[in-house]
XYZ file of C-alpha atoms in Angstrom:
731
model
C 0.000 0.000 0.000
C 2.944 2.310 0.627
C 3.802 2.256 -3.059
C 0.383 3.614 -3.980
C 0.785 6.400 -1.441
C 4.186 7.264 -2.971
C 2.738 7.151 -6.463
C 0.153 9.756 -5.528
C 2.741 11.919 -3.809
C 5.222 12.073 -6.682
C 6.398 15.486 -7.852
C 4.361 16.700 -10.762
C 7.347 16.482 -13.095
C 7.178 12.681 -13.074
C 4.533 10.305 -14.290
C 3.612 6.715 -13.543
C 1.159 4.279 -14.979
C -0.782 1.294 -13.749
C -0.270 -1.406 -16.339
C -0.713 -5.116 -16.617
C -1.415 -7.554 -19.326
C -3.158 -10.720 -20.264
C -2.567 -13.480 -22.755
C -5.424 -14.439 -25.104
C -7.050 -17.833 -24.825
C -5.498 -20.352 -27.114
C -2.016 -18.928 -26.670
C -2.069 -16.629 -29.701
C -0.708 -13.137 -29.534
C -3.066 -10.225 -29.902
C -3.738 -6.647 -29.112
C -3.282 -5.281 -25.636
C -5.740 -3.249 -23.735
C -6.489 -1.501 -20.517
C -9.588 0.107 -19.141
C -11.302 2.395 -16.726
C -14.813 1.826 -15.620
C -16.939 4.550 -14.122
C -19.732 3.094 -12.029
C -20.896 3.804 -8.499
C -21.817 1.098 -6.086
C -22.076 0.587 -2.354
C -18.773 0.625 -0.450
C -17.317 -2.251 1.470
C -15.261 -1.813 4.656
C -11.508 -2.363 4.610
C -8.236 -1.047 5.933
C -7.429 2.637 5.823
C -4.530 4.366 4.157
C -3.554 7.904 4.938
C -3.041 10.250 2.008
C -1.303 13.594 1.916
C -1.883 16.359 -0.660
C 1.613 16.176 -2.135
C 0.688 15.626 -5.781
C -1.804 16.897 -8.300
C -4.000 13.816 -7.906
C -3.958 13.712 -4.115
C -4.494 17.417 -3.806
C -7.428 17.207 -6.180
C -9.126 14.840 -3.764
C -8.252 16.343 -0.405
C -7.840 20.070 -0.945
C -10.282 22.610 0.486
C -11.873 20.278 3.042
C -14.917 22.463 3.614
C -15.774 22.789 -0.058
C -14.205 20.770 -2.806
C -13.222 17.753 -0.765
C -16.665 17.617 0.770
C -18.270 17.946 -2.633
C -16.166 15.192 -4.167
C -16.888 12.858 -1.280
C -20.613 13.541 -1.504
C -20.691 12.177 -5.042
C -20.605 8.798 -3.438
C -22.441 9.236 -0.234
C -23.103 5.569 -0.354
C -21.375 4.497 -3.260
C -18.238 4.209 -5.227
C -17.077 5.226 -8.597
C -15.131 2.568 -10.315
C -12.508 3.251 -12.888
C -11.222 0.113 -14.467
C -8.077 1.085 -16.321
C -6.622 -1.553 -18.601
C -3.801 -2.533 -20.899
C -2.670 -5.186 -23.342
C 0.958 -5.434 -24.422
C 2.088 -8.058 -26.907
C -0.203 -10.699 -25.483
C -3.654 -9.765 -24.214
C -3.600 -8.782 -20.533
C -4.301 -9.338 -16.875
C -5.374 -8.002 -13.541
C -5.078 -8.153 -9.785
C -7.120 -7.468 -6.665
C -6.295 -9.721 -3.803
C -9.135 -11.668 -2.180
C -6.637 -13.402 0.084
C -3.433 -11.476 0.398
C -4.828 -8.098 1.407
C -2.417 -5.371 2.352
C 0.710 -7.483 2.273
C 0.259 -9.280 -1.017
C -1.504 -6.956 -3.417
C 0.064 -6.117 -6.736
C 0.230 -2.357 -6.658
C 1.589 0.383 -8.873
C 5.255 1.099 -8.285
C 6.606 4.588 -7.748
C 9.017 5.986 -10.306
C 12.630 5.077 -9.691
C 15.464 7.630 -9.931
C 17.292 7.487 -13.216
C 14.292 6.370 -15.275
C 13.313 9.225 -17.544
C 9.895 9.810 -19.028
C 9.637 11.014 -22.549
C 7.511 14.057 -23.263
C 4.683 13.207 -25.631
C 5.218 14.934 -28.994
C 7.178 17.727 -27.310
C 4.635 18.227 -24.531
C 5.625 17.716 -20.925
C 3.375 16.416 -18.112
C 2.688 19.884 -16.761
C 1.560 21.095 -20.171
C -0.677 18.072 -20.609
C -2.296 18.616 -17.220
C -2.950 22.247 -18.045
C -4.491 21.242 -21.369
C -6.708 18.659 -19.669
C -7.982 21.193 -17.141
C -8.573 23.733 -19.897
C -10.875 21.508 -21.932
C -12.865 19.824 -19.134
C -16.178 21.614 -18.591
C -18.624 21.388 -15.688
C -21.634 22.272 -17.785
C -20.901 19.598 -20.382
C -20.993 16.875 -17.742
C -24.207 18.128 -16.188
C -25.849 18.532 -19.593
C -25.038 14.981 -20.717
C -26.318 13.133 -17.623
C -29.243 11.019 -18.783
C -31.878 8.926 -17.091
C -30.761 5.384 -17.831
C -32.876 2.320 -18.564
C -32.694 -1.490 -18.372
C -30.832 -3.416 -21.053
C -33.039 -4.505 -23.911
C -35.661 -1.798 -23.390
C -36.549 0.535 -26.252
C -35.364 3.466 -24.137
C -32.062 1.697 -23.446
C -31.558 1.030 -27.151
C -32.274 4.677 -27.936
C -29.709 5.786 -25.344
C -27.100 3.501 -26.902
C -27.792 5.040 -30.309
C -27.477 8.531 -28.821
C -24.089 7.730 -27.279
C -22.908 6.220 -30.569
C -23.776 9.466 -32.365
C -22.015 11.507 -29.656
C -18.858 9.465 -30.220
C -19.149 9.892 -33.987
C -19.512 13.652 -33.627
C -16.093 13.749 -31.934
C -14.460 12.403 -35.136
C -12.122 10.060 -33.307
C -10.085 7.498 -35.231
C -12.527 4.605 -34.867
C -16.099 4.259 -33.583
C -18.048 0.997 -33.604
C -20.605 -1.233 -31.865
C -19.870 -4.625 -30.298
C -23.099 -6.681 -30.158
C -24.036 -9.856 -28.309
C -27.211 -11.817 -27.645
C -27.327 -12.687 -23.957
C -29.975 -14.301 -21.766
C -31.214 -11.826 -19.163
C -33.943 -12.280 -16.558
C -36.833 -9.839 -16.027
C -40.001 -9.771 -13.900
C -42.985 -11.452 -15.535
C -45.753 -9.075 -16.588
C -48.394 -11.797 -16.485
C -47.619 -13.477 -13.147
C -46.227 -11.295 -10.393
C -43.922 -12.585 -7.675
C -45.845 -13.239 -4.466
C -45.546 -13.762 -0.718
C -48.105 -15.519 1.508
C -48.586 -16.837 5.008
C -50.032 -20.365 4.744
C -51.225 -23.029 7.164
C -49.051 -25.764 8.658
C -49.697 -28.093 5.715
C -48.826 -25.363 3.235
C -52.156 -25.749 1.453
C -54.433 -22.980 2.701
C -53.512 -19.365 1.988
C -54.068 -17.493 5.253
C -52.810 -14.036 4.303
C -51.195 -12.447 1.270
C -48.299 -10.123 2.083
C -48.358 -7.486 -0.687
C -44.974 -6.734 -2.236
C -45.074 -2.942 -2.100
C -42.389 -2.620 -4.780
C -43.507 -5.204 -7.378
C -40.933 -4.243 -10.024
C -38.023 -5.015 -7.723
C -36.514 -8.450 -8.229
C -33.313 -10.484 -8.099
C -32.131 -11.252 -11.615
C -31.250 -14.920 -12.185
C -33.236 -16.152 -9.186
C -34.487 -19.707 -9.477
C -38.105 -19.895 -10.672
C -40.819 -21.492 -8.552
C -42.168 -21.541 -5.011
C -40.685 -22.243 -1.596
C -42.719 -23.008 1.516
C -41.384 -23.365 5.046
C -40.721 -21.785 8.374
C -39.099 -18.356 8.436
C -35.619 -17.960 9.940
C -33.862 -14.641 10.466
C -30.176 -15.048 9.513
C -28.778 -11.530 9.985
C -26.689 -10.606 6.887
C -26.620 -14.151 5.547
C -22.842 -14.446 5.811
C -21.107 -17.774 6.280
C -20.355 -16.874 9.896
C -24.051 -16.151 10.474
C -25.075 -19.596 9.265
C -22.245 -21.139 11.286
C -23.592 -19.466 14.438
C -27.118 -20.703 13.764
C -25.826 -24.236 13.345
C -23.890 -24.015 16.614
C -27.047 -22.759 18.353
C -29.075 -25.687 17.032
C -31.238 -23.584 14.698
C -31.768 -25.407 11.406
C -32.628 -23.568 8.184
C -33.120 -26.724 6.134
C -36.240 -26.310 4.030
C -36.955 -22.880 5.513
C -37.254 -19.462 3.931
C -34.454 -17.286 5.298
C -34.696 -13.537 5.898
C -31.445 -11.589 5.292
C -30.404 -7.958 5.628
C -28.781 -5.992 2.821
C -25.072 -5.387 3.469
C -22.650 -7.098 5.784
C -19.863 -7.001 3.237
C -21.359 -9.694 0.990
C -23.287 -9.460 -2.264
C -26.747 -10.893 -2.832
C -25.195 -13.725 -4.853
C -22.925 -14.691 -1.962
C -25.783 -14.515 0.542
C -27.821 -16.905 -1.608
C -24.875 -19.280 -2.010
C -24.423 -19.514 1.766
C -28.178 -20.022 2.225
C -28.206 -22.845 -0.340
C -25.239 -24.556 1.304
C -27.076 -24.411 4.636
C -30.125 -26.112 3.083
C -32.531 -23.171 2.861
C -35.468 -23.447 0.462
C -35.824 -19.742 -0.396
C -34.472 -16.315 0.517
C -35.880 -12.850 1.212
C -33.545 -9.817 1.357
C -34.529 -6.483 2.886
C -32.897 -3.105 3.731
C -32.768 -2.582 7.491
C -32.820 1.005 8.817
C -29.693 0.137 10.786
C -27.808 -0.219 7.490
C -29.760 1.875 4.975
C -31.082 5.318 6.063
C -34.878 5.306 5.756
C -36.056 8.779 6.639
C -37.283 10.427 3.399
C -37.157 13.820 5.115
C -33.370 13.408 5.363
C -32.725 11.932 1.927
C -33.304 8.408 3.140
C -34.960 5.427 1.496
C -38.664 5.152 2.196
C -39.797 2.052 4.068
C -41.816 0.608 1.176
C -38.941 0.367 -1.333
C -36.925 -2.792 -1.959
C -33.397 -2.941 -3.396
C -32.787 -5.065 -6.502
C -29.574 -6.939 -7.307
C -28.625 -9.937 -9.416
C -27.863 -13.252 -7.691
C -25.636 -14.969 -10.256
C -22.362 -15.872 -8.555
C -20.441 -15.245 -11.707
C -19.942 -12.809 -14.525
C -21.451 -12.516 -17.988
C -24.248 -14.509 -19.585
C -24.775 -17.505 -17.243
C -25.999 -19.635 -20.153
C -22.772 -19.284 -22.146
C -20.196 -19.470 -19.339
C -16.648 -19.036 -20.541
C -17.516 -18.267 -24.165
C -19.200 -15.315 -25.894
C -22.902 -14.975 -26.656
C -23.477 -14.568 -30.385
C -26.858 -15.080 -32.022
C -25.407 -16.974 -34.965
C -23.569 -19.556 -32.854
C -25.188 -22.764 -31.640
C -24.115 -23.719 -28.133
C -24.649 -27.028 -26.357
C -27.067 -26.779 -23.410
C -25.066 -25.522 -20.447
C -25.289 -23.017 -17.646
C -23.087 -21.402 -15.043
C -22.554 -23.239 -11.782
C -23.120 -19.875 -10.093
C -26.852 -19.789 -10.843
C -28.903 -20.204 -7.655
C -31.203 -23.192 -7.185
C -33.563 -21.488 -4.736
C -36.007 -18.599 -5.345
C -34.890 -15.172 -4.115
C -36.915 -11.977 -3.744
C -36.024 -8.503 -2.422
C -38.612 -7.003 -0.072
C -39.109 -3.638 1.613
C -38.509 -2.843 5.281
C -42.299 -2.716 5.810
C -42.772 -6.263 4.517
C -39.833 -7.516 6.566
C -41.242 -5.861 9.683
C -44.655 -7.456 9.147
C -43.130 -10.933 8.962
C -40.404 -10.665 11.605
C -42.780 -9.146 14.163
C -44.757 -12.419 14.123
C -41.790 -14.765 14.687
C -41.070 -16.790 17.803
C -37.992 -18.730 18.835
C -34.553 -18.037 20.289
C -33.547 -14.434 20.870
C -31.049 -13.019 18.392
C -27.398 -12.927 19.444
C -25.774 -9.621 20.183
C -25.089 -7.595 17.043
C -27.924 -9.099 15.000
C -30.568 -6.598 16.071
C -31.685 -4.206 13.367
C -33.880 -1.142 13.714
C -37.171 -2.275 12.276
C -40.054 -0.745 14.249
C -42.156 -3.036 16.464
C -39.838 -5.999 15.920
C -38.421 -8.047 18.785
C -35.401 -9.782 17.336
C -35.949 -13.555 17.427
C -34.727 -16.227 15.042
C -37.815 -18.302 14.223
C -38.647 -20.589 12.466
C -42.046 -20.647 14.123
C -44.696 -17.950 14.367
C -46.035 -16.588 17.633
C -49.542 -17.769 16.699
C -48.414 -21.301 17.556
C -50.496 -22.920 14.817
C -47.530 -24.019 12.701
C -48.093 -21.499 9.930
C -45.408 -21.020 7.318
C -44.286 -18.630 4.607
C -44.739 -19.314 0.907
C -42.878 -17.259 -1.673
C -43.294 -17.468 -5.428
C -40.857 -16.142 -8.043
C -41.980 -16.131 -11.671
C -39.326 -14.083 -13.459
C -38.767 -14.876 -17.120
C -35.610 -15.422 -19.162
C -35.309 -13.374 -22.324
C -32.664 -13.384 -25.110
C -31.586 -9.758 -25.335
C -29.469 -7.834 -27.827
C -26.645 -6.043 -26.025
C -24.605 -3.228 -27.536
C -21.245 -2.105 -26.196
C -20.311 1.219 -27.823
C -16.608 1.832 -28.568
C -14.595 4.810 -29.776
C -10.816 5.148 -29.893
C -7.876 7.485 -30.399
C -4.840 5.675 -31.809
C -1.509 5.824 -30.017
C 1.396 7.185 -32.037
C 4.165 4.893 -30.761
C 2.427 1.752 -29.475
C -1.045 1.778 -31.082
C -1.623 -1.898 -30.212
C -1.614 -1.041 -26.510
C -4.799 0.421 -25.077
C -5.995 2.389 -22.102
C -9.675 1.648 -21.702
C -12.084 4.023 -20.009
C -15.530 2.496 -19.603
C -18.851 3.191 -17.936
C -21.938 1.077 -17.337
C -24.863 2.449 -19.355
C -27.859 0.496 -18.013
C -29.755 0.519 -14.718
C -32.955 -1.013 -13.355
C -34.116 2.361 -12.085
C -33.341 5.914 -13.261
C -29.707 5.134 -12.392
C -28.360 8.650 -11.767
C -25.508 7.433 -9.572
C -25.481 3.840 -10.807
C -24.711 4.713 -14.423
C -25.738 8.263 -15.311
C -22.793 10.081 -13.739
C -20.257 7.562 -15.025
C -21.612 7.805 -18.560
C -21.528 11.618 -18.463
C -17.927 11.601 -17.203
C -16.970 9.081 -19.899
C -18.431 11.297 -22.632
C -16.693 14.383 -21.264
C -13.356 12.571 -21.122
C -13.842 11.412 -24.707
C -14.622 14.983 -25.788
C -11.670 16.394 -23.834
C -9.081 13.927 -25.087
C -10.266 14.232 -28.691
C -9.769 18.018 -28.433
C -6.347 17.501 -26.851
C -5.258 15.272 -29.730
C -6.400 17.896 -32.212
C -4.302 20.449 -30.356
C -0.965 18.695 -30.111
C -1.344 15.777 -27.666
C -0.103 12.502 -29.161
C -0.619 9.612 -26.727
C 1.981 6.874 -26.794
C -0.736 4.234 -26.398
C -4.255 4.151 -27.784
C -7.185 5.458 -25.770
C -10.381 3.436 -25.867
C -13.726 4.759 -24.588
C -16.452 2.180 -23.931
C -20.111 2.332 -22.908
C -20.850 -1.123 -21.445
C -24.290 -2.749 -21.615
C -26.014 -4.983 -19.022
C -23.796 -4.095 -16.088
C -26.645 -4.581 -13.620
C -26.915 -8.259 -14.586
C -23.335 -9.048 -13.591
C -21.147 -7.044 -15.967
C -22.542 -9.035 -18.878
C -21.540 -6.671 -21.693
C -17.946 -6.321 -20.529
C -17.555 -10.036 -19.808
C -18.945 -11.102 -23.173
C -16.426 -8.809 -24.850
C -13.653 -10.363 -22.733
C -14.826 -13.852 -23.711
C -14.453 -13.045 -27.402
C -10.716 -13.045 -26.791
C -10.256 -9.278 -26.590
C -9.067 -9.832 -23.058
C -7.691 -6.477 -21.944
C -5.433 -5.675 -19.139
C -7.676 -3.719 -16.800
C -6.511 -1.558 -13.974
C -9.328 -0.400 -11.752
C -7.746 2.373 -9.746
C -8.737 2.457 -6.067
C -8.438 5.772 -4.434
C -10.250 7.749 -1.779
C -9.221 10.658 0.427
C -8.186 8.401 3.262
C -8.480 4.711 2.494
C -7.534 1.856 0.199
C -10.201 -0.830 -0.130
C -10.197 -4.146 -1.965
C -12.439 -5.067 -4.868
C -15.675 -6.907 -4.170
C -17.790 -9.274 -6.216
C -20.185 -6.756 -7.787
C -17.452 -4.305 -8.708
C -17.276 -3.590 -12.422
C -13.543 -4.134 -12.153
C -13.813 -7.537 -10.492
C -14.669 -9.358 -13.725
C -11.507 -8.041 -15.330
C -9.543 -9.056 -12.278
C -10.940 -12.422 -11.229
C -12.217 -13.643 -14.593
C -9.942 -12.024 -17.141
C -6.613 -12.040 -15.348
C -6.268 -8.271 -15.624
C -4.602 -6.245 -12.835
C -7.270 -4.034 -11.312
C -7.762 -1.393 -8.696
C -10.965 0.373 -7.824
C -11.511 4.089 -7.434
C -14.229 5.009 -4.971
C -15.284 8.128 -3.135
C -17.272 7.697 0.039
C -18.457 9.684 3.006
C -17.729 7.625 6.071
C -20.782 8.708 8.050
C -23.463 8.369 5.362
C -24.728 5.851 2.847
C -26.398 6.904 -0.389
C -29.487 4.683 -0.066
C -31.019 4.871 -3.540
C -28.743 2.569 -5.574
C -30.733 -0.107 -7.482
C -34.062 1.524 -6.653
C -36.535 3.735 -8.540
C -35.358 6.621 -6.327
C -31.856 6.939 -7.833
C -32.803 10.087 -9.765
C -30.869 13.098 -11.007
C -33.036 15.341 -8.808
C -32.136 13.465 -5.632
C -28.474 13.406 -6.580
C -28.527 17.150 -7.159
C -30.199 17.600 -3.786
C -27.550 15.519 -2.069
C -24.804 17.535 -3.775
C -26.416 20.876 -3.121
C -26.763 21.594 -6.838
C -23.038 21.071 -7.504
C -23.317 18.000 -9.724
C -21.385 19.580 -12.585
C -18.548 20.710 -10.322
C -18.297 17.304 -8.688
C -18.412 15.549 -12.049
C -15.611 17.747 -13.359
C -13.444 16.996 -10.305
C -13.999 13.325 -10.933
C -13.202 13.626 -14.653
C -10.048 15.581 -13.866
C -8.852 12.887 -11.477
C -9.421 10.145 -14.043
C -7.875 12.269 -16.781
C -4.674 12.787 -14.791
C -4.360 9.043 -14.293
C -4.962 8.362 -17.981
C -2.287 10.883 -18.950
C 0.195 8.850 -16.939
C -0.995 5.594 -18.423
C -0.825 6.997 -21.940
C 2.931 7.225 -22.339
C 4.987 5.545 -19.557
C 7.491 2.993 -20.778
C 7.975 0.321 -18.109
C 4.841 -1.113 -16.547
C 5.049 -0.013 -12.883
C 3.731 -3.235 -11.417
C 5.254 -4.394 -8.142
C 5.805 -7.990 -9.187
C 7.696 -8.807 -5.992
C 4.609 -8.280 -3.823
C 3.198 -11.694 -4.750
C 6.317 -13.152 -3.175
C 5.040 -11.794 0.121
C 1.705 -13.569 -0.357
C 3.489 -16.856 -0.948
C 5.816 -16.202 1.987
C 2.843 -15.540 4.250
C 1.332 -18.885 3.268
C 4.681 -20.638 3.755
C 4.739 -19.269 7.292
C 1.286 -20.748 7.866
C 2.472 -24.126 6.599
C 5.375 -24.040 9.039
C 2.969 -23.514 11.928
C 1.283 -26.797 11.040
C 4.476 -28.708 10.224
C 3.960 -31.317 12.946
C 0.377 -32.061 11.889
C 1.390 -32.209 8.215
C 4.328 -34.535 8.859
C 2.106 -36.846 10.872
C -0.023 -37.256 7.743
C 2.962 -37.667 5.428
C 2.499 -34.247 3.833
C 5.467 -32.090 2.873
C 5.312 -28.371 2.012
C 8.714 -28.443 0.300
C 7.295 -28.016 -3.215
C 5.527 -24.832 -2.178
C 8.719 -23.469 -0.622
C 10.655 -24.235 -3.798
C 8.076 -22.598 -6.082
C 7.956 -19.539 -3.850
C 11.747 -19.267 -3.998
C 11.726 -19.512 -7.793
C 9.111 -16.782 -8.071
C 10.935 -14.481 -5.649
C 14.246 -14.898 -7.472
C 12.660 -14.346 -10.889
C 10.842 -11.220 -9.704
C 13.954 -9.783 -8.075
C 16.100 -10.503 -11.126
C 13.640 -8.876 -13.518
C 13.346 -5.836 -11.275
C 17.125 -5.410 -11.248
C 17.360 -5.915 -15.017
C 14.798 -3.166 -15.575
C 16.609 -0.723 -13.292
C 19.860 -1.335 -15.174
C 18.345 -1.201 -18.646
C 18.353 1.482 -21.315
C 14.900 3.057 -21.187
C 15.307 4.122 -24.815
C 15.661 0.541 -26.051
C 12.080 -0.051 -27.232
C 12.704 -3.724 -28.051
C 13.999 -4.497 -24.586
C 11.226 -2.455 -22.943
C 8.615 -4.507 -24.777
C 10.288 -7.762 -23.728
C 10.262 -6.688 -20.087
C 6.649 -5.594 -20.235
C 5.622 -8.845 -21.873
C 7.224 -10.861 -19.083
C 5.563 -8.715 -16.443
C 2.176 -9.106 -18.096
C 2.463 -12.877 -18.424
C 2.506 -13.226 -14.651
C -1.153 -12.387 -14.048
C -2.298 -14.786 -16.719
C -0.398 -17.603 -15.074
C -2.031 -16.850 -11.737
C -5.304 -17.901 -13.371
C -5.589 -21.555 -12.445
C -5.295 -23.779 -15.497
C -6.692 -26.701 -13.509
C -10.293 -25.579 -13.066
C -13.001 -25.084 -15.681
C -14.097 -21.539 -16.473
C -17.614 -22.959 -16.825
C -17.659 -24.259 -13.267
C -15.261 -21.744 -11.717
C -15.268 -18.423 -13.593
C -13.104 -16.550 -11.077
C -9.948 -18.603 -11.571
C -7.257 -16.351 -10.110
C -5.650 -18.257 -7.241
C -5.144 -15.108 -5.156
C -8.158 -13.016 -6.098
C -10.760 -15.498 -7.286
C -13.420 -17.600 -5.590
C -13.453 -21.366 -5.200
C -11.580 -24.428 -3.986
C -8.531 -23.581 -6.112
C -7.759 -20.309 -4.330
C -5.113 -19.664 -1.719
C -7.791 -18.469 0.685
C -9.640 -21.816 0.405
C -6.374 -23.698 0.878
C -5.571 -21.657 4.000
C -9.025 -22.221 5.459
C -8.694 -25.949 4.871
C -5.253 -25.946 6.479
C -6.638 -24.325 9.632
C -8.947 -27.308 10.128
C -5.911 -29.354 11.205
C -6.231 -27.795 14.643
C -9.714 -26.265 14.752
C -11.666 -29.282 13.458
C -9.378 -32.225 12.557
C -12.303 -34.514 11.700
C -13.337 -32.166 8.894
C -9.847 -32.114 7.373
C -9.862 -34.021 4.057
C -6.350 -35.175 3.279
C -6.983 -36.122 -0.347
C -8.672 -32.789 -1.045
C -5.857 -30.891 0.676
C -3.192 -32.735 -1.328
C -4.945 -31.735 -4.538
C -5.366 -28.110 -3.454
C -1.731 -27.856 -2.421
C -0.426 -29.443 -5.630
C -2.513 -27.243 -7.935
C -1.556 -24.060 -6.119
C 2.109 -25.067 -6.183
C 2.110 -25.605 -9.942
C 0.220 -22.392 -10.555
C 2.843 -20.490 -8.559
C 5.621 -22.325 -10.383
C 4.062 -21.441 -13.737
C 4.014 -17.763 -12.803
C 7.663 -18.003 -11.754
C 8.594 -19.602 -15.072
C 6.724 -16.927 -17.019
C 8.463 -14.173 -15.097
C 11.847 -15.768 -15.662
C 11.244 -15.502 -19.386
C 14.115 -17.521 -20.881
C 13.561 -21.271 -21.000
C 17.191 -21.946 -20.021
C 16.637 -20.060 -16.757
C 13.731 -22.297 -15.693
C 14.538 -24.981 -13.128
C 11.649 -27.240 -12.113
C 13.694 -29.782 -10.168
C 12.197 -30.609 -6.766
């Protein structure tokens, strides 16, 4: 994390870039790309990092605390703005956001080293470029281009895509085009609405219908059908919540579970944990303890539910791992991340009506919300004592939908086959002012600004690519389908806030690039610590409410945001060596090696040796250190050598994607940042069972996990080493 702080505090006369790369499927060489996604979402808690206003970027965020800083932070009262910035050099590229390694093991941008010069771009120096950027950015342009967004596949959404395409064309950039896919999306049925009832003990007689006050809210990719059973309150629906219930003797098998929004887990993860515990259905509601619900103070009203998709994956779940094209015939298949139980979002009022009737054990400390007239008990029974149950019905429909990603580009003058990608989600279930409207407006203003800069003497070293992504609300479908074509870019989602560094999370627009595509990624988010913007994924996320929150300063805030992104892109546009701290992964492996040593006695008793892991870690550390030294001693003007170094750096992320699991079954394959049995986090959790629960330790499974991780680490070491004669795989 210190390297990111130093990067932001560099003197303005130096530049740095965040770059990574990814190899295309099939091993062929291709173009290289990078991207920035602009999309707000709800923040997740993580460690803090102090920042000081010692550079243009840092000062832009933290200066004038009573005015500008406050205004910038307010843009994301609840939410975050994501900028996924990506590259592809020589081979197509990669990513990184560490699900396991956290502060010690993240791949982070490296500060400039003394003696490494940066070329001015076409005679223009960084200071001149910054001045030009600030000159052309306009508050009023951003405010004027914010649009009410619409769901993918709607006539209004198609019209908005056409409007953005024409805006790109009017800028007369080098290339403008549309990337189209047919994907299967899920929408509420217009003929049979989702329903919620209280029924008798046999589940046959309908005793009372519980009206869903927000009938258009739904969870995309929920299982279709009904679920009937007792009702159990499970707090946030995290794994630790279900573990506590099990330890307390409260079974959720066959029950409908009630979960709160938040808790650091997405809807998809909540549903996964509920399924694993044996639940038959799930209801998810916003509790006033987590989501402000006083409309007089810009809070969510109590009769509004919050929608979110529940596919534990990315892209079209019916073409997992390969692109969705209308002209291609696919065998019947679907993502393993699709839920098998029905899921429905409900309002706080509906939750209160149900939970107020429950009986059972009292909730443990920390589980109490702030619903009115609710005494926190777990269920599954009702206080009436007659054995009544809950029945929920979900009747959403699947629909093949034409998606359109809109692209426009400015060609680089020295390395045109390398790209910096700036992207924004275009769709939203509601009006989407924060969800997609602001990001789209900032994207268009950056496109306009950079096109004017090019016409006035700015020649970027690498190409700039501006993208309006479709179907982001369904799990980054548009971006993922484009990645699956083989255009796998190196994405860097830059994570930056006035005072903290936070890791990517599952619903981040950058996460797909990172965990699925192998693209290094960081996420940029602005938050106000004391408030949550409550309107994301609701019909209340309007431009009017956003303006009210910002005190009418939407244009000013948008310009500050665009300026921050623009400064980062300027750095990415012409730096020579990719400033990726490749040695940081050595620390992740070292941390795990230390864990293995702690369990050496238990492992030896079972005939298990960690020596292979130690050897692979040593090979990676030596290769990373050697490459770092070679770069420092190299001639920065030798373009051939620079490209060789960058190619070796970019290969690393690709080789941290496990080659031993199927993308169909396990889409997030990165062993450090992904999800699944193949990851280092899963291996560490299994290792801990040696002392915490020896009977649950599965030796055969552990041997497989350890072997696959070892060879993945060894493959990354070999790729970093570069020359085949320097590879030594003798154990």
